[in-house]
Short mmCIF file of C-alpha atoms in Angstrom, two decimals:
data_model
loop_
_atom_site.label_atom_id
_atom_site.label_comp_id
_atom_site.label_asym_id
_atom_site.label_seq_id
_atom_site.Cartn_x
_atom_site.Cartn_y
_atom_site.Cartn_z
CA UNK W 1175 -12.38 21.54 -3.17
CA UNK W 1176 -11.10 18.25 -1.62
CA UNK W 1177 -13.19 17.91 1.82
CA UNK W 1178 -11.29 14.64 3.25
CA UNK W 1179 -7.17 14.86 2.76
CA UNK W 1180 -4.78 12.33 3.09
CA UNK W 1181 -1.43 14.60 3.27
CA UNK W 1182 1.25 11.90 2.97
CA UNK W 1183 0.96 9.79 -0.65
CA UNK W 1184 3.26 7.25 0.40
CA UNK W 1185 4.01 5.09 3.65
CA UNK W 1186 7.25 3.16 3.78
CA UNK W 1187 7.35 0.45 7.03
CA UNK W 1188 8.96 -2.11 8.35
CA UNK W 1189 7.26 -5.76 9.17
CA UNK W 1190 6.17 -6.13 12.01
CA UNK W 1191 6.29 -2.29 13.19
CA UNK W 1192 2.99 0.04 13.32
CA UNK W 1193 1.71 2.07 10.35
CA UNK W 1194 -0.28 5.09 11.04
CA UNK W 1195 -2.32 6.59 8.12
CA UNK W 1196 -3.62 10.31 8.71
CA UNK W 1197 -6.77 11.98 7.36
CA UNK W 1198 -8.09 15.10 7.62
CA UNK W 1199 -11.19 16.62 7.05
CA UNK W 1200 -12.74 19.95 6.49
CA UNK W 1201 -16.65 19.57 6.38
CA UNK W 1202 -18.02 19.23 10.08
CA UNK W 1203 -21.20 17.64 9.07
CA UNK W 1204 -19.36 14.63 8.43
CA UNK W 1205 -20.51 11.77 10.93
CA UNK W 1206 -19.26 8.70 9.98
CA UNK W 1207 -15.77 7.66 7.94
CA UNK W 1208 -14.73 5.02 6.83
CA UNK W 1209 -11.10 3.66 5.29
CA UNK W 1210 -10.97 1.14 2.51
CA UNK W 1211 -7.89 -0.53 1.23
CA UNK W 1212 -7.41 -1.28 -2.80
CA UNK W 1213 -4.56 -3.54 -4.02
CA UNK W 1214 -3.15 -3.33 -7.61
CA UNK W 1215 -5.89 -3.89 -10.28
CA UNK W 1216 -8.61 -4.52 -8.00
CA UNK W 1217 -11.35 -2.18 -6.60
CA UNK W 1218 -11.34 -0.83 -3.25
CA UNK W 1219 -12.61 -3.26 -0.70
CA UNK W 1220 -14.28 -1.54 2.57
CA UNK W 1221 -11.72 -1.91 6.04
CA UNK W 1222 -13.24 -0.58 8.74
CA UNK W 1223 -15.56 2.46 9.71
CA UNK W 1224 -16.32 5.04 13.00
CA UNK W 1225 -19.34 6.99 13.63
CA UNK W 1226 -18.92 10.26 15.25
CA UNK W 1227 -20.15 8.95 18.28
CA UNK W 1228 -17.16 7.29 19.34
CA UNK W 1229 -13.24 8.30 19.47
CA UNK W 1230 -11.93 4.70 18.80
CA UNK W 1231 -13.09 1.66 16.92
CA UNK W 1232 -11.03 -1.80 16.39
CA UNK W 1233 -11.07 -4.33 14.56
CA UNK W 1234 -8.10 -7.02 15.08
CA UNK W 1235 -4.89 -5.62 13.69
CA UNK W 1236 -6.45 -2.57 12.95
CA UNK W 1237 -7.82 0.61 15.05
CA UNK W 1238 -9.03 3.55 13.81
CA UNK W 1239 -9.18 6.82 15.78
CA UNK W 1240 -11.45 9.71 15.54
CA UNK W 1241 -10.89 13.38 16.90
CA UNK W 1242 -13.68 15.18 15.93
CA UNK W 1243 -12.21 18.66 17.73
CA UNK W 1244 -9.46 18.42 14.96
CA UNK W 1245 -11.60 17.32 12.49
CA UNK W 1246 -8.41 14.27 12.24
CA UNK W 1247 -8.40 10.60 12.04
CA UNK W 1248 -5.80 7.74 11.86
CA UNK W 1249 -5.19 4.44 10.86
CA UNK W 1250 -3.25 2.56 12.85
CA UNK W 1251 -1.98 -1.21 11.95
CA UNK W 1252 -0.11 -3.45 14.09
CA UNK W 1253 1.76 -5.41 13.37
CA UNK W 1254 2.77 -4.26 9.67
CA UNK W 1255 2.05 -7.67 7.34
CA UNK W 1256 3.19 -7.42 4.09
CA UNK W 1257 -0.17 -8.16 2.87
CA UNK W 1258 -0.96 -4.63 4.02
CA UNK W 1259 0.98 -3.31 0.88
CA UNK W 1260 -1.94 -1.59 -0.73
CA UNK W 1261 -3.21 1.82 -1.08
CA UNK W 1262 -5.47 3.26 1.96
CA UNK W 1263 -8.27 5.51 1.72
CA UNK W 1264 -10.11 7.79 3.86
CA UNK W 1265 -14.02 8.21 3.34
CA UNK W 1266 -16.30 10.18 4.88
CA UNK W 1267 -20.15 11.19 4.57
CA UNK W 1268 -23.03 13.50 6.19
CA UNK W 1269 -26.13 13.18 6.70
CA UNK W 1270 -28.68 15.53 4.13
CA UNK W 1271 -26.16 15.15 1.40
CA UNK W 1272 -27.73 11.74 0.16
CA UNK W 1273 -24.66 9.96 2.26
CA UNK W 1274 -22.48 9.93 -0.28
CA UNK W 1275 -18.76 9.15 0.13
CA UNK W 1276 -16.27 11.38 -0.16
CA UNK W 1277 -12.81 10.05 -1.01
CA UNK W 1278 -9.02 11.38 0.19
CA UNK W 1279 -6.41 11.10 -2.37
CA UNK W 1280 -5.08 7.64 -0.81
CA UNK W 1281 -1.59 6.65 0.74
CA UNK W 1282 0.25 4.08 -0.52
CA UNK W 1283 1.70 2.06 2.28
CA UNK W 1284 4.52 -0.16 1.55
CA UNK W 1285 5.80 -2.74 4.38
CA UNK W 1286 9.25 -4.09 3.67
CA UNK W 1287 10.73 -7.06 4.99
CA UNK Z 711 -21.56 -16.12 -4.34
CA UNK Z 712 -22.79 -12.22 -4.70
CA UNK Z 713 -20.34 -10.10 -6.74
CA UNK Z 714 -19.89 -6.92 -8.86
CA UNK Z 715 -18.25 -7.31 -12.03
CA UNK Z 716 -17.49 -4.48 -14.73
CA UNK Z 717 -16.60 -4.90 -18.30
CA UNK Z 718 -14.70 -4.23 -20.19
CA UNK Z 719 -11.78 -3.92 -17.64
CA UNK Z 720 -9.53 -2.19 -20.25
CA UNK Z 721 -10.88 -0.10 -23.19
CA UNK Z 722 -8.99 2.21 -25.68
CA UNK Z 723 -11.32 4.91 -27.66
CA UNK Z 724 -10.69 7.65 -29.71
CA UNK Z 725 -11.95 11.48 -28.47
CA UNK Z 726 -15.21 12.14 -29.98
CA UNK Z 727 -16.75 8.54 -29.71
CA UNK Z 728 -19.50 7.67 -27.49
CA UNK Z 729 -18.29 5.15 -24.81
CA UNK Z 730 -20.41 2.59 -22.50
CA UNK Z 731 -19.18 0.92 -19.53
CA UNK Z 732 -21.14 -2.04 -18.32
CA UNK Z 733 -21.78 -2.53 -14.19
CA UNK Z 734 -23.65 -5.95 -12.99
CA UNK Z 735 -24.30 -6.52 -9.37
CA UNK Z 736 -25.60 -10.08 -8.30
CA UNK Z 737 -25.85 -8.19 -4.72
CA UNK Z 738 -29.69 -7.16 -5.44
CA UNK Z 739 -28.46 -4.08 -4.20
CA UNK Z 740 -30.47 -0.87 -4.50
CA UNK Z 741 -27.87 1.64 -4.20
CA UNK Z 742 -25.51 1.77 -6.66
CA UNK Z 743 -22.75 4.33 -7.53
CA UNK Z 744 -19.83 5.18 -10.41
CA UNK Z 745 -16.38 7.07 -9.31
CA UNK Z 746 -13.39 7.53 -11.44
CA UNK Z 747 -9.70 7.44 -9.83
CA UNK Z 748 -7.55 9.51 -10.61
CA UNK Z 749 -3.57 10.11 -9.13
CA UNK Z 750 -3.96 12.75 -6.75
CA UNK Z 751 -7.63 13.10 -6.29
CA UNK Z 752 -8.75 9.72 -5.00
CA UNK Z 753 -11.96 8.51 -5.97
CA UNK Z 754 -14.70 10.98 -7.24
CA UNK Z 755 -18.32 10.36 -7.77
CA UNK Z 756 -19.79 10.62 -11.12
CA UNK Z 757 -23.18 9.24 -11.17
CA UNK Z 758 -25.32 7.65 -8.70
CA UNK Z 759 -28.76 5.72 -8.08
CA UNK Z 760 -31.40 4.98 -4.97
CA UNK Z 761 -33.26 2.52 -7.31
CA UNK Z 762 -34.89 1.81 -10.57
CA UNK Z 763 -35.21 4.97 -13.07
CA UNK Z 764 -33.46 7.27 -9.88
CA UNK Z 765 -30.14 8.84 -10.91
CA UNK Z 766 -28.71 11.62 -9.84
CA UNK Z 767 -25.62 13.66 -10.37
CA UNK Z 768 -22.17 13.32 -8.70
CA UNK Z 769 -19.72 15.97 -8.18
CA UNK Z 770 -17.75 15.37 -11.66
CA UNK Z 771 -21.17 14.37 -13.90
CA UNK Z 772 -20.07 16.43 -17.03
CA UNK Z 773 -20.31 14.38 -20.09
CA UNK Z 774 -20.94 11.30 -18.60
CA UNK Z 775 -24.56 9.78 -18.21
CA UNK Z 776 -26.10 6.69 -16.41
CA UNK Z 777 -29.99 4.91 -16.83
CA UNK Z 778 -31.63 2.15 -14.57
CA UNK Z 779 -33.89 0.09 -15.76
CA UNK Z 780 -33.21 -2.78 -13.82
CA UNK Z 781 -32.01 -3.47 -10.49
CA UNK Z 782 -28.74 -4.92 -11.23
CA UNK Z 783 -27.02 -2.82 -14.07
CA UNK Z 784 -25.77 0.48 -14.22
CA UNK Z 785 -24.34 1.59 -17.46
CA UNK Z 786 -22.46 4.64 -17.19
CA UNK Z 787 -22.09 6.61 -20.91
CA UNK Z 788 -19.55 9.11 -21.98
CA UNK Z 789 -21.12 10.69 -24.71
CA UNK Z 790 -18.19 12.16 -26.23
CA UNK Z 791 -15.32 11.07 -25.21
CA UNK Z 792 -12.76 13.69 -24.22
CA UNK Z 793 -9.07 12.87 -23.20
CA UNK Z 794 -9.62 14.15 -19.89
CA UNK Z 795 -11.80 11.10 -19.31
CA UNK Z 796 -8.77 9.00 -19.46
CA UNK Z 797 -9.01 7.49 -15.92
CA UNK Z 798 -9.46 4.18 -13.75
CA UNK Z 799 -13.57 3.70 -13.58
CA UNK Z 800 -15.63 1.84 -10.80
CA UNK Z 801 -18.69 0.73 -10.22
CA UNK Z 802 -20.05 0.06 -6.41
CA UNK Z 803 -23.21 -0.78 -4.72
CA UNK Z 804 -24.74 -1.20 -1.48
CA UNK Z 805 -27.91 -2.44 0.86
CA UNK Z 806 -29.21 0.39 2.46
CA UNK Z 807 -29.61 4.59 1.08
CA UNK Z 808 -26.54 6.04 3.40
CA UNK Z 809 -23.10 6.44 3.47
CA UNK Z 810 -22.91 3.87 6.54
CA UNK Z 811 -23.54 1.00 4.82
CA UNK Z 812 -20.76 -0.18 3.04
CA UNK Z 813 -20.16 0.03 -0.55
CA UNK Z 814 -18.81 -3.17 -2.55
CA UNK Z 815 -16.50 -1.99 -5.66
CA UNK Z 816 -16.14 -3.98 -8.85
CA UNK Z 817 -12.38 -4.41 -9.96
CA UNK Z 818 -12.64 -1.36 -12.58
CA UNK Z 819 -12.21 -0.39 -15.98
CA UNK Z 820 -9.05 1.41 -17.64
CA UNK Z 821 -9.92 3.34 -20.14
CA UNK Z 822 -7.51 5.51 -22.64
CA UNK Z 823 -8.82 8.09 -24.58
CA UNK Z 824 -6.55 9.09 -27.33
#
């Protein structure tokens, strides 16, 4: 059973506009996540992470947000590059289960000229 | 400069045949891990290690195998290959023993089992 979801496979956007990747997550011992970003042929390389502790976490173009009540975070990009083609995951892990990863499906984000 | 690299990066095998796919981290990482990708499922963990002759068992483990007797390789063994271990393979490692730290992938290995 697939603990972390990423519900939409494929993310179509404009240059220049925002892209918001969702994730959701069923186990609510996770307490930190993590999104990494893999282009064509290459492994995954890491993005940026959150710890539980905090709702909000940035990191130049990119901000991820945390709502643990919903057990929900996003992605958010601005602006859309078209270097951010690539496919996004979601990651998350809990403490007392050796802190391993577990991975969401992935959405493949496209940004069109 | 530090790196992960994988071999081979594309391998075709026949079902039945025992299968090894090489990991080598220059990272002098003690963590280090094995997932397969597959379309619709992401990345699962197969095998995984804390250190030197520790491995332990990921959630899709069946009929694959790992051993560590060094620091930087982990070879990860299919022992028979079935065709439902046609997938996209990678290795990863990292520092610390935790999810937090992050984990550095190698580019991968396609294999087709026919």
């Amino acid at each position: 059973d697939q603990q972390v979801k990423q519900n939409s496979p494929s993310l179509s956007v404009q240059e220049g506009r925002i892209s918001i990747l969702n994730c959701d997550y069923t186990n609510s011992m996770f307490d930190y996540f993590l999104w990494y970003k893999k282009y064509p042929a290459e492994g995954p390389t890491f993005l940026i992470s959150i710890s539980s502790i905090k709702d909000k976490n940035e990191d130049g173009r990119f901000t991820v947000f945390l709502n643990k009540s919903a057990k929900h975070l996003s992605l958010h990009i601005v602006p859309s590059q078209p270097g951010d083609s690539a496919v996004y995951f979601c990651a998350a892990s809990a403490p007392g289960a050796d802190y391993k990863l577990s991975f969401g499906a992935g959405t493949t984000v496209t940004v069109r000229a | 400069d530090a790196e992960i690299t994988q071999s081979p990066r594309h391998k075709i095998t026949e079902t039945g045949r025992q299968v090894t796919l090489a990991c080598h981290q220059t990272w002098n990482h003690n963590n280090m891990f094995w997932y397969r990708q597959d379309l619709g499922h992401g990345l699962r963990l197969i095998h995984y290690s804390y250190g030197v002759q520790d491995t332990n068992k990921g959630e899709v483990s069946d009929g694959y195998s790992v051993s560590r007797s060094n620091t930087e390789d982990l070879p990860l063994t299919l022992e028979s290959a079935a065709s439902s271990q046609t997938s996209v393979y990678f290795c990863a490692s990292s520092e610390l023993a935790g999810g937090t730290d992050t984990q550095y992938f190698g580019p991968g290995t396609r294999l087709t089992v026919l």
